[in-house]
Coordinates of C-alpha atoms and ligand atoms in Angstrom, one line a residue:
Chain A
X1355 CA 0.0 0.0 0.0
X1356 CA 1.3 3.2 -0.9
X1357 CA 1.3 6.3 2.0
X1358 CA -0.4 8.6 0.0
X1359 CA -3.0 8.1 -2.6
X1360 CA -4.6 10.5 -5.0
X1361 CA -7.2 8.9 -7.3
X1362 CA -9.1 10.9 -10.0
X1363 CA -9.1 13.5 -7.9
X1364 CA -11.0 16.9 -8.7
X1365 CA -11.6 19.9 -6.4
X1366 CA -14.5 21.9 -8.1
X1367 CA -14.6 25.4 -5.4
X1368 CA -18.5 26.8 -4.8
X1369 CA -17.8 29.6 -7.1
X1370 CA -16.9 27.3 -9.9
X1371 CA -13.2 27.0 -10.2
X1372 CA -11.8 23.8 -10.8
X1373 CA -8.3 23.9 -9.1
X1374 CA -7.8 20.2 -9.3
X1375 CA -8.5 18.2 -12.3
X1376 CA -8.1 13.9 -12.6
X1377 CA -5.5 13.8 -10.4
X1378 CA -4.0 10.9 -9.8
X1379 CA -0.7 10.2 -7.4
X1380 CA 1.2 8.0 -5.1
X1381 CA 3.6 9.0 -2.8
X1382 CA 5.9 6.2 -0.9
X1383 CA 7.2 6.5 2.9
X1384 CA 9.8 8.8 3.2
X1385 CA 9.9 10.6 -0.3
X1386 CA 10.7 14.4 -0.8
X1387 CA 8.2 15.4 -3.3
X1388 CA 7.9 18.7 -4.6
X1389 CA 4.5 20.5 -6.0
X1390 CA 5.1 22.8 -8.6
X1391 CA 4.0 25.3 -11.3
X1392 CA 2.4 29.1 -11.1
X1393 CA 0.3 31.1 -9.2
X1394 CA -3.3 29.5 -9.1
X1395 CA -2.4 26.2 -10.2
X1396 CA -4.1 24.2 -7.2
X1397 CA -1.0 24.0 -5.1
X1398 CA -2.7 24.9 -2.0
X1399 CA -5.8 23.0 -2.9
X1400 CA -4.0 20.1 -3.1
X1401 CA -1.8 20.4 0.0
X1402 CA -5.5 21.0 1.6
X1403 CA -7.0 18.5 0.8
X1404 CA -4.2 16.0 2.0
X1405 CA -5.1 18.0 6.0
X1406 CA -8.7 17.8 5.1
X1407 CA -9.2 21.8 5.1
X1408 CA -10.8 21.4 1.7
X1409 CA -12.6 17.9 0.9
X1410 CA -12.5 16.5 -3.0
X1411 CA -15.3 17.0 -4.9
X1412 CA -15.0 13.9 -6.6
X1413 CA -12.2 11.0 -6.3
X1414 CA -10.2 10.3 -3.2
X1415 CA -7.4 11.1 -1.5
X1416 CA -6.2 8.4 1.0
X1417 CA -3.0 8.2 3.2
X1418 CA -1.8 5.6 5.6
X1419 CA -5.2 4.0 3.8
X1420 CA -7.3 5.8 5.6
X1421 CA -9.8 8.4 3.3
X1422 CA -8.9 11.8 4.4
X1423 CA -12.8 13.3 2.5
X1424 CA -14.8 11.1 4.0
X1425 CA -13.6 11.8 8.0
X1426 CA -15.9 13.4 9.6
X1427 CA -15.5 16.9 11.0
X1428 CA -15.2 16.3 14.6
X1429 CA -12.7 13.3 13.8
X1430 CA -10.8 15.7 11.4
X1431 CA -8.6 16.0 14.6
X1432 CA -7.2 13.1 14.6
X1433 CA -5.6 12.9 10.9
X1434 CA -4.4 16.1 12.3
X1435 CA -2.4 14.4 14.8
X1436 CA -0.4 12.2 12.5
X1437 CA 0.8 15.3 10.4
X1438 CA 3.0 18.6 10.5
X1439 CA 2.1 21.4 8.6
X1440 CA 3.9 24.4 7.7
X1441 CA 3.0 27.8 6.0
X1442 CA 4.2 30.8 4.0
X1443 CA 2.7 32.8 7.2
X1444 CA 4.3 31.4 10.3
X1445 CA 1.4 31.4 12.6
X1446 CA 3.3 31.6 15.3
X1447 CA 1.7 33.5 18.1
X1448 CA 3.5 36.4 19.4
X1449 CA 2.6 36.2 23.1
X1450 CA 4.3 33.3 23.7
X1451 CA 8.1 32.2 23.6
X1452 CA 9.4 29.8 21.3
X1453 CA 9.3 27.0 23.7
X1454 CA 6.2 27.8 24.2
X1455 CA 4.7 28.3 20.4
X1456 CA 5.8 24.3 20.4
X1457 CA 4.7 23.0 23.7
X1458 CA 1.3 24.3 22.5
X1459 CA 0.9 21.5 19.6
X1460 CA 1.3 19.5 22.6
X1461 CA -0.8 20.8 25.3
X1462 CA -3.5 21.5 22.7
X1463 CA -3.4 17.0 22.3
X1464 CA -3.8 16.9 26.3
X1465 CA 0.1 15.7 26.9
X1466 CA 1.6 15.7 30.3
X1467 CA 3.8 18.5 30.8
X1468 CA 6.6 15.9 32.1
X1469 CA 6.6 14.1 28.7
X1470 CA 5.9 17.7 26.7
X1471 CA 9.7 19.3 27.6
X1472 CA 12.0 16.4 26.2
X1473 CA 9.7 16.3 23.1
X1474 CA 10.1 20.1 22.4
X1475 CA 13.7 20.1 23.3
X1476 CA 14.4 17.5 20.7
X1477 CA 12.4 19.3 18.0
X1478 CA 14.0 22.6 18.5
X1479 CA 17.6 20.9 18.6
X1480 CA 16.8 19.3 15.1
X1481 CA 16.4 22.7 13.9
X1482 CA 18.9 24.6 15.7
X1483 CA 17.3 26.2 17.8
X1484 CA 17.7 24.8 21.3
X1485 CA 19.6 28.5 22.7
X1486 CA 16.4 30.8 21.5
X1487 CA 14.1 28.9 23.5
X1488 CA 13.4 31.9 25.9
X1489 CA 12.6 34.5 22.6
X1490 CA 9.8 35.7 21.4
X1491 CA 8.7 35.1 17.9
X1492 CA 9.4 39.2 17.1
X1493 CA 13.0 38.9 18.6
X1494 CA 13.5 35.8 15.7
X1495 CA 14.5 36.5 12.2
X1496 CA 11.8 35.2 9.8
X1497 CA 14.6 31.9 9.1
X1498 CA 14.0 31.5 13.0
X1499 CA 10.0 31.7 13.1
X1500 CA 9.8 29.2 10.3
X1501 CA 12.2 27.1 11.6
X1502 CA 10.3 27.7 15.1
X1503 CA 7.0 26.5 13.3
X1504 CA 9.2 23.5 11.5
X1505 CA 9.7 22.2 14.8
X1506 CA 6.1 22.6 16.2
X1507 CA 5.0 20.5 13.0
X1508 CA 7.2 18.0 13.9
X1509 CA 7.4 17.7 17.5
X1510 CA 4.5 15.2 17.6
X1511 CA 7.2 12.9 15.5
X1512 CA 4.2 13.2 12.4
X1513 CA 4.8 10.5 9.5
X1514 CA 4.3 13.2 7.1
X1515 CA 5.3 16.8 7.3
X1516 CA 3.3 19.6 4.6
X1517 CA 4.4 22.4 3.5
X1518 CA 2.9 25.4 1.9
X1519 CA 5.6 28.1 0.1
X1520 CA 7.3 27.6 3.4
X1521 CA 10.5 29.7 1.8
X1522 CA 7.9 32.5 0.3
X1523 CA 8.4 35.0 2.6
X1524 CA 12.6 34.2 3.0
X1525 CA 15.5 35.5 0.9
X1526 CA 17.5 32.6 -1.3
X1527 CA 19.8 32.5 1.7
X1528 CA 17.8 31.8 4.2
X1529 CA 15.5 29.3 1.9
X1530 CA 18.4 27.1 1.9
X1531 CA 18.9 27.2 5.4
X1532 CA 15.5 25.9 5.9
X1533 CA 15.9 23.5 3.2
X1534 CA 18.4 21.9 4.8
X1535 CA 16.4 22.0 7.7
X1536 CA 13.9 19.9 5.8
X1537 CA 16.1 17.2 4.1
X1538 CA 17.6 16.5 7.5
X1539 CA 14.5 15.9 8.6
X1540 CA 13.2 13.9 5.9
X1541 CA 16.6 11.5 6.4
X1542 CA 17.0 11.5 9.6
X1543 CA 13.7 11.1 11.0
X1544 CA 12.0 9.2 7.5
X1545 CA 9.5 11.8 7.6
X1546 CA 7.3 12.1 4.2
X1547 CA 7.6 15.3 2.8
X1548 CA 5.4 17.4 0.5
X1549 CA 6.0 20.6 -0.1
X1550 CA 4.2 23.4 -2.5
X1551 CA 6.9 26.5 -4.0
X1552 CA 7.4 28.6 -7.1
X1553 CA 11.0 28.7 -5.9
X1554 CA 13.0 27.0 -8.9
X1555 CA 16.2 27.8 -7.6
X1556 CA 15.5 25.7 -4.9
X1557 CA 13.8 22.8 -7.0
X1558 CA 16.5 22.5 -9.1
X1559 CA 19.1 22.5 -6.6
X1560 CA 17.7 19.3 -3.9
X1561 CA 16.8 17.0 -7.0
X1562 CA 13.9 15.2 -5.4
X1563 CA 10.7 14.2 -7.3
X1564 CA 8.8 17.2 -8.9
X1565 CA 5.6 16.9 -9.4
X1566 CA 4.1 19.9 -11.7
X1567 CA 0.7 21.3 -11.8
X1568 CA -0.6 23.4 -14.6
X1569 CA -4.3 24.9 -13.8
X1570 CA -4.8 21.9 -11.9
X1571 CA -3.8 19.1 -13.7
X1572 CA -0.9 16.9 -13.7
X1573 CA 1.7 17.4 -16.2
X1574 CA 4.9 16.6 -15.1
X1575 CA 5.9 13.9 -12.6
X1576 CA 9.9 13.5 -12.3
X1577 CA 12.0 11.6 -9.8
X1578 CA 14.9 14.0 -9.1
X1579 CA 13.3 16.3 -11.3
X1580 CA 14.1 20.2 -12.3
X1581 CA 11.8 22.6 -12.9
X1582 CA 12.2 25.1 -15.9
X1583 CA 11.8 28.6 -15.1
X1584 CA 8.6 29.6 -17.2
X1585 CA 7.7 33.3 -17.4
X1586 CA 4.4 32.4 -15.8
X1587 CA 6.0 31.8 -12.5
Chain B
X730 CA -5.6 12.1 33.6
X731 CA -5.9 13.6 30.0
X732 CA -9.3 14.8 30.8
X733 CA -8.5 16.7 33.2
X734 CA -5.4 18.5 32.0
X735 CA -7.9 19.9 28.6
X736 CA -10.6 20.9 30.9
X737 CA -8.0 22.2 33.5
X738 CA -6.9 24.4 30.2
X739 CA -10.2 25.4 29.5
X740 CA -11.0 26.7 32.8
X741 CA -8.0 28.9 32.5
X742 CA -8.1 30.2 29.0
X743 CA -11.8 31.7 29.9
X744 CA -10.7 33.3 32.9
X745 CA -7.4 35.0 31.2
X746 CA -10.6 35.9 28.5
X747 CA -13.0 37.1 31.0
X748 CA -10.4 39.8 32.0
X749 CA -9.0 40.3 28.5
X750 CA -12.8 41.7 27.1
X751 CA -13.1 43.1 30.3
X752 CA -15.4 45.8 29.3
X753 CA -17.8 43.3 27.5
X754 CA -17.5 40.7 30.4
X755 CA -18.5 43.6 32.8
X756 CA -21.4 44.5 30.5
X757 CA -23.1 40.8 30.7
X758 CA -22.4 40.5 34.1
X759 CA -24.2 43.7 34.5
X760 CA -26.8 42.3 32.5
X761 CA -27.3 39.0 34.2
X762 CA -27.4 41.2 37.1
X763 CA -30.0 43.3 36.5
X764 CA -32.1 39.8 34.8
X765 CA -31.5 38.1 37.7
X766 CA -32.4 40.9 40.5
X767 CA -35.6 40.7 38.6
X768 CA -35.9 37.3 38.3
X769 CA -35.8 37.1 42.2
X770 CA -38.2 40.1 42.7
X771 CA -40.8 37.9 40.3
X772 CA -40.3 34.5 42.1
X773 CA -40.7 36.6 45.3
X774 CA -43.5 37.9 44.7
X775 CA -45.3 34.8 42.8
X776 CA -44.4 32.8 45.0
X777 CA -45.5 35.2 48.1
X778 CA -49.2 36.3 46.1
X779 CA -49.7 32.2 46.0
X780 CA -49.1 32.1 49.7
X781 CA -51.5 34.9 50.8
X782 CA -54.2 34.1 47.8
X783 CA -54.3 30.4 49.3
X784 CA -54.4 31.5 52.7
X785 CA -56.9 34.2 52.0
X786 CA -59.0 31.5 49.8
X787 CA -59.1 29.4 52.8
X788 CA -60.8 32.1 54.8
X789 CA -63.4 33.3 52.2
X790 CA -67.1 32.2 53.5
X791 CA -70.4 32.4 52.7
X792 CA -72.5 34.5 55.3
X793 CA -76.2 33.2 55.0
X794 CA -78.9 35.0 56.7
X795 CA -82.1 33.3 57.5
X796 CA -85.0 35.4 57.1
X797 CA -86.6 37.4 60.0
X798 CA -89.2 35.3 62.5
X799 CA -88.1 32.1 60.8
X800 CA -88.7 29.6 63.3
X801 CA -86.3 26.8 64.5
X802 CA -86.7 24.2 63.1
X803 CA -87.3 25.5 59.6
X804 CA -83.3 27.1 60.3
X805 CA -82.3 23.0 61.0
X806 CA -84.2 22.6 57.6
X807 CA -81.9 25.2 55.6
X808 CA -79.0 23.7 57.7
X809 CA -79.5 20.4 56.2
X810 CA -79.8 21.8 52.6
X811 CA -77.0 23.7 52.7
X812 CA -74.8 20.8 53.7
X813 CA -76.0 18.6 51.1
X814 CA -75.0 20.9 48.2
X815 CA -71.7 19.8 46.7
X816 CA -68.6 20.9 47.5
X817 CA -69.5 22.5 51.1
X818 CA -66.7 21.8 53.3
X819 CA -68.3 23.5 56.6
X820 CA -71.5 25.1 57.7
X821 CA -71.3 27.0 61.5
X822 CA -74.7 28.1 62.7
X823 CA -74.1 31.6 64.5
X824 CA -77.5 32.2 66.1
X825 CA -78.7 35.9 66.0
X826 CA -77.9 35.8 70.1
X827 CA -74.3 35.4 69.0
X828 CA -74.3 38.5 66.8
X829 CA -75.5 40.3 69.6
X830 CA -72.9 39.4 71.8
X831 CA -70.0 40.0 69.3
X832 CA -71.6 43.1 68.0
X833 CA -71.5 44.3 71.7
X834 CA -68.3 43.5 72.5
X835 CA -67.1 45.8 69.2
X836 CA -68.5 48.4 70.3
X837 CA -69.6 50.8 73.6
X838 CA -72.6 52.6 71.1
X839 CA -73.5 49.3 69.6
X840 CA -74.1 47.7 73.0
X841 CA -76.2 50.6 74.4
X842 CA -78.3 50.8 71.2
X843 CA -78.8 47.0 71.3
X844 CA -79.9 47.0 74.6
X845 CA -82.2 49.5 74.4
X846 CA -84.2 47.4 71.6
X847 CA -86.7 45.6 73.2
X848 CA -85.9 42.6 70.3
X849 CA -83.1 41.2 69.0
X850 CA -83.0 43.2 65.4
X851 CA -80.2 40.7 63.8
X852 CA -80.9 37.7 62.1
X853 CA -79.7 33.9 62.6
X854 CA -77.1 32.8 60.2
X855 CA -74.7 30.3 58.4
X856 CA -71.3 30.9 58.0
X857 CA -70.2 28.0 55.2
X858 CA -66.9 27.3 54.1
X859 CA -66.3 25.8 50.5
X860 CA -63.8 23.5 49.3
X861 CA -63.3 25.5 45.8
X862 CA -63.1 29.7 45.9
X863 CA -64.2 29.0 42.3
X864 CA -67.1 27.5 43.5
X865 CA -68.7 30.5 45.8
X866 CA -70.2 32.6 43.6
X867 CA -72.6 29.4 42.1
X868 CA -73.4 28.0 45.7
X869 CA -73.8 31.1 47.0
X870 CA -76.2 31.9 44.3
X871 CA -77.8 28.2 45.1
X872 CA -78.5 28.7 48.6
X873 CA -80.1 32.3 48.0
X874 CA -82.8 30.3 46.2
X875 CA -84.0 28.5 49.4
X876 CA -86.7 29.2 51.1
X877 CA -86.2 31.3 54.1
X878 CA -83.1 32.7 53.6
X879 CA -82.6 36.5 53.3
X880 CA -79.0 36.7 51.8
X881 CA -76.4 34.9 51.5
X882 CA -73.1 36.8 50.2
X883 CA -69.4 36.2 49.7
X884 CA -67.5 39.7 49.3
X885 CA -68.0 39.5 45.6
X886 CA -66.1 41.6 43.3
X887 CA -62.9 41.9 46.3
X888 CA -61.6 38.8 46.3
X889 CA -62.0 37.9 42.1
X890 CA -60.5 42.1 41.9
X891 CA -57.5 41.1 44.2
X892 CA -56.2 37.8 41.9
X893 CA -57.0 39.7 39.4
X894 CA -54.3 42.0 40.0
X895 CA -51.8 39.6 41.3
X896 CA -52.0 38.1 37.7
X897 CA -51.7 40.8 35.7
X898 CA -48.5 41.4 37.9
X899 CA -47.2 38.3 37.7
X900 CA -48.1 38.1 33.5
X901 CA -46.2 41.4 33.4
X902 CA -43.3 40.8 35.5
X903 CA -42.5 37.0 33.1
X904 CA -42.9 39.1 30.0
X905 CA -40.3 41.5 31.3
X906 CA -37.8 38.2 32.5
X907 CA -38.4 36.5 29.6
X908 CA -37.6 39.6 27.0
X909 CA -34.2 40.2 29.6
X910 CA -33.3 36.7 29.4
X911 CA -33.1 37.0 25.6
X912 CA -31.1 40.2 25.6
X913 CA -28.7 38.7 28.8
X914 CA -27.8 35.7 26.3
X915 CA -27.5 37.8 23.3
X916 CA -24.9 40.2 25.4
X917 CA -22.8 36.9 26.6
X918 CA -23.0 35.5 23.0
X919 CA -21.8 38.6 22.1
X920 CA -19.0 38.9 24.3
X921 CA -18.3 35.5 23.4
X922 CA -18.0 36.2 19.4
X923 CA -15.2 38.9 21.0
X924 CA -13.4 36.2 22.9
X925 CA -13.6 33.8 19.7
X926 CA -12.3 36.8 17.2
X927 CA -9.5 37.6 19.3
X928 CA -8.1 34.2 19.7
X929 CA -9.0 33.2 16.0
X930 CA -5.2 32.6 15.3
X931 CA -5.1 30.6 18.7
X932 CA -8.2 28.7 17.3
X933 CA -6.7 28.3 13.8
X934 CA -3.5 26.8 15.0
X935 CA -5.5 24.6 17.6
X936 CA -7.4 23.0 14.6
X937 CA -4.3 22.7 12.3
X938 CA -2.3 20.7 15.4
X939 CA -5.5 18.5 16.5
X940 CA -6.8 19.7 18.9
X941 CA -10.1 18.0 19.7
X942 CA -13.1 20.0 18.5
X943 CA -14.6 19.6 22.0
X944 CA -11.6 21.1 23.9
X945 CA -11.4 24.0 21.0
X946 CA -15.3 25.0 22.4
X947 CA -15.1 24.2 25.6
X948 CA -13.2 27.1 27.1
X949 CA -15.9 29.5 25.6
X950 CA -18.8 27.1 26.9
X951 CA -17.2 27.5 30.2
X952 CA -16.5 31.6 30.0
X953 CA -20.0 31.8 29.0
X954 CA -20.8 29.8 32.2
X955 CA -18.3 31.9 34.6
X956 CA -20.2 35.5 33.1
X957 CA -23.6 33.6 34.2
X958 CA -22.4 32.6 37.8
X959 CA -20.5 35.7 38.1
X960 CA -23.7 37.6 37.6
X961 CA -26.2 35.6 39.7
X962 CA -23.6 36.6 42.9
X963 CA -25.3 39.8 43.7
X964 CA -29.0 38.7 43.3
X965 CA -28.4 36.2 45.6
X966 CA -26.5 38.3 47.8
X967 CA -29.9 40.9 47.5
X968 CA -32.7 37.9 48.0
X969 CA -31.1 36.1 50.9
X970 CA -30.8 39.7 52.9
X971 CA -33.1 41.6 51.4
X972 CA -35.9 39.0 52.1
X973 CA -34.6 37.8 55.8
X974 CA -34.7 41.5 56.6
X975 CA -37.4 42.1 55.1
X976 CA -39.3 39.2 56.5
X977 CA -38.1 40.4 59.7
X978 CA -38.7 43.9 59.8
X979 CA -42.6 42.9 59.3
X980 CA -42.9 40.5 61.5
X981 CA -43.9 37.7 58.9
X982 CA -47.0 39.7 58.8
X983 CA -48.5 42.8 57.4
X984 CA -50.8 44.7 60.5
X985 CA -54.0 43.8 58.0
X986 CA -55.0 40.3 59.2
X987 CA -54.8 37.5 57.2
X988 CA -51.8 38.2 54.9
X989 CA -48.8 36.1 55.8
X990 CA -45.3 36.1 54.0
X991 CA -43.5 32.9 53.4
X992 CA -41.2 31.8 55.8
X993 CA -37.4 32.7 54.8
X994 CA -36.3 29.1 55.1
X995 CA -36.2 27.1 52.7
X996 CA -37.7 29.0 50.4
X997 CA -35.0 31.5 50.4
X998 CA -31.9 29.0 49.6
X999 CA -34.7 27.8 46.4
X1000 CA -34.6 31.2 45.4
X1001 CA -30.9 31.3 45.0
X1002 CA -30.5 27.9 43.7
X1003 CA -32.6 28.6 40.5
X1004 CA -30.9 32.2 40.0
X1005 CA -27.2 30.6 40.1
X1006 CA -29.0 27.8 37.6
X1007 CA -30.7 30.2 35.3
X1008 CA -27.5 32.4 35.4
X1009 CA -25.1 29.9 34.1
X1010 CA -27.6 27.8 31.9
X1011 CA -28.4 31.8 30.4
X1012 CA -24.3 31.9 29.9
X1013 CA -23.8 28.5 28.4
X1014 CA -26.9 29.2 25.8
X1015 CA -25.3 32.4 25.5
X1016 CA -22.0 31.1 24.6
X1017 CA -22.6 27.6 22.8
X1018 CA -25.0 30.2 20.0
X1019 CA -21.5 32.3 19.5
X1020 CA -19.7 28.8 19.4
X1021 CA -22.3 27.5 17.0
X1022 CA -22.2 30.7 15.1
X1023 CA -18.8 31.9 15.0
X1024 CA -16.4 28.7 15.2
X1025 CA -17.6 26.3 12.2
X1026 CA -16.1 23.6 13.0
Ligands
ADP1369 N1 -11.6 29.0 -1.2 C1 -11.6 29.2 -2.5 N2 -12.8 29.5 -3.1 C2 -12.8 29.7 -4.5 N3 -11.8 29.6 -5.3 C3 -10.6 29.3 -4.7 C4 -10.4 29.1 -3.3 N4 -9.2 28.8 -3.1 C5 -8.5 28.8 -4.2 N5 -9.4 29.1 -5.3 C6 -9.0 29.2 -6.7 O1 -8.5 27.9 -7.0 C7 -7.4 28.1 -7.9 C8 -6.2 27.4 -7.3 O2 -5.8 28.1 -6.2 P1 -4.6 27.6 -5.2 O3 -4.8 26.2 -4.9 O4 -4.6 28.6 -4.1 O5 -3.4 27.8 -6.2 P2 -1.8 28.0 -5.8 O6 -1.6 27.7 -4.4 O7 -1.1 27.1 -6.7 O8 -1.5 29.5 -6.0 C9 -7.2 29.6 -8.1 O9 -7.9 29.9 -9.3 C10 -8.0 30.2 -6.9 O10 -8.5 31.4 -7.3
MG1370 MG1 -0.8 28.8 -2.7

């Protein structure tokens, strides 16, 4: 059984846009797999409908085997759980420190504190952060508050991590600091990683699968792929 | 226990709320309050106007007057009569000797007039008790049809005017509860929605890391509940006092007769139990509608 499974999937919005179109994808434990292709392609419909913010309007999408549409809202939580997710935005919130902004994925799950502090320790050593603990997310660089909200994805040890444009709001330098941040991750913990950019640089540098989107469908699926720098992107 | 821990949470993210929207806290507390203060006043009173309408009920009689000259045994006739009609629960003959004797005793110019009459002017009489106040005006129209008897009357008008009243009060005062019920949940639901907006990136990042639906609503369900108990303090504070004093100051009775206040205990620890209970069921309706309203999930 594969870990992620797109059939024929399509994503038809209220107001009539199709951002997904017959898509159809597997994804294996522990692959890197890049989503590609311009603004408004479906990126973020896609990467929605694997947390179940957006169900599919037709087809399914299934991972660990389990169909993500059909949960039901109150048990939405619990596919929740087994993933990290990671956005252009940080979402962090500002009141609290950085320890805090990850203990919170935690206390929000009903964890003990005892067993909460080793857990966020580890998460914020994986991405360097263990001396900023005490910070606040406006006394952080933005390379710091995504890494900060890296390691809140991931505290829970998720088997697949999600991630939006995480390097959108970063310059190149920074971007690769987080994507290193990333492919550690993915090979040192085996955690499945999907991630939506426009960021060819970036693509073309980790060589991992690509998987390209144009206005919602499927047009390009390449293991250790590049991307070509159209002018539409 | 994990339990525990997420309702231990919740109990402390709608405190650090209450205080945050102080202002709007403040105003539904103010409201429940005022609701509540007037809640007690109604259940005071209703529960009081029962008291004394029962207790007056119970004293409400028929006087029957036998005719002049009728002879004795024709008044053991009307006796019998009267007790056989339906519903009677007591019929006292008062002779018109006794009359004389209590008319006397009210009165110095009474006795000197009466004794200088030669014969006794009064008449012999019934006093009769029903079972039913709803039943005087028909038997006391019944027994006025017998033969010998020259009246026979109740009070009418008083007593039907008096309930009257008390239920037009009571009518007005569950209107006026009833429409400040509605506008005390609206005001928490209100304050609520302020709560929910200005955690909404709390809430977002609560959903995205699992948090449980129930432990997302819960520490609003329970704000909503702490505005409701919060506000039911001071009525209860005002009832228990006010009313012991109160009951106190008059004695348990008012100088005219018959009308008797209920006693303070238990009825007073009722009172407050049903205010603290409509105060925090007013706050959680209050806050599950914002919940329902404003957090789709
Ligand atoms: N909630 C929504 N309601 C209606 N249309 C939407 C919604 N979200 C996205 N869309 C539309 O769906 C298409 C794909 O959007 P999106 O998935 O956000 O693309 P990308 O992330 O690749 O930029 C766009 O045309 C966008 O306007
Ligand atoms: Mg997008």
């Amino acid at each position: 059984m594969r870990f992620i499974q797109i059939k024929n999937c399509y994503k038809v919005y209220k107001n009539g846009v199709t951002a997904i179109a017959d898509l159809t994808l597997n994804v294996d434990k522990g692959e890197f797999v890049f989503v590609i292709g311009a603004s408004g392609c479906g990126k973020s419909t896609l990467i929605k409908m694997l947390y179940r913010e957006e169900k599919p309007t037709k087809g399914e999408v299934l991972i660990g085997g389990i169909s993500v549409g059909k949960l039901r809202n109150r048990t939405v939580y619990k596919l929740r759980r087994k993933l990290g997710i990671v956005f252009q935005d940080f979402k962090l919130l500002p009141k609290l420190t950085v320890y805090e902004n990850v203990a919170f994925a935690l206390e929000c799950i009903g964890m003990k504190s005892k067993d909460i502090r080793p857990k966020v320790l580890k998460a914020l050593e994986h991405v360097g952060l263990k001396d900023k603990t005490r910070s606040f997310p406006s006394e952080l660089s933005g390379g710091e508050q995504q890494r900060v909200c890296i390691a809140r994805a991931i505290v829970n040890e998720p088997k697949l991590l999600i991630c939006d444009e995480p390097t959108g709001n970063l310059d190149p330098k920074t971007s690769k600091e987080i994507m290193t941040v990333l492919d550690t991750i993915n090979k040192d913990l085996g955690t499945t990683i999907v991630m939506a950019t426009h960021d060819s640089e970036i693509v073309n540098r980790m060589k991992k699968r690509v998987i390209v989107l144009d206005n919602g469908v499927l047009v390009e699926d390449h293991m250790k792929g590049s991307f070509k720098i159209s002018e539409s992107v | 226990m994990k339990v525990f821990r997420i309702i231990g949470r919740s109990i402390r993210d709608s405190f650090k709320s209450v205080f945050r929207n102080f202002s709007l806290s403040m105003a539904s507390v103010i409201c429940t309050t005022i609701t509540l203060v007037l809640v007690a006043i109604a259940i005071v009173l209703t529960v009081n106007v029962n008291h004394i309408t029962k207790t007056m009920e119970e004293e409400l009689t028929i006087v029957v007057y036998a005719k002049k000259g009728t002879k004795e045994d024709q008044v053991n006739e009307l006796e019998k009569k009267i007790k056989e009609i339906k519903g009677i629960k007591e019929v006292v003959y008062k002779s018109k000797e006794e009359w004389k004797l209590e008319m006397k005793e009210y009165s110095d110019t009474l006795e000197v007039t009466l004794d200088y009459l030669d014969n006794n002017p009064l008449l012999d009489s019934f006093i009769v008790k029903v079972n039913d106040v709803e039943d005087l005006s028909p038997i006391a129209k019944q027994i006025k049809k017998f033969d010998g008897v020259e009246s026979a009357n109740y009070g009418e008008g008083m007593v039907e005017d008096i309930i009257g009243v008390f239920n037009v009060i009571k009518t007005a005062t569950l209107v006026v509860v009833v429409a400040l019920v509605l506008v005390t949940a609206f005001l928490i639901s209100n304050t609520i929605k302020l709560t929910i907006f200005s955690r909404r990136n709390e809430i977002e990042i609560m959903r995205l890391v699992g948090s449980s639906n129930i432990s997302i609503k819960l520490p609003f369900i329970i704000e909503g509940f702490l505005l409701g108990i919060v506000g039911s303090l001071i009525p209860i504070i005002l009832t228990v006092y006010g009313y012991i004093i109160a009951y106190e100051k008059l004695g348990g009775k008012v100088s005219f007769g018959v009308i008797e206040f209920v006693k303070p205990m238990p009825f007073i620890l009722y009172t407050a139990l049903i205010l603290v209970a409509i105060g925090s069921i007013v706050g959680m309706i209050g806050s599950s509608r914002a919940v329902r309203k404003y957090l789709k999930i």
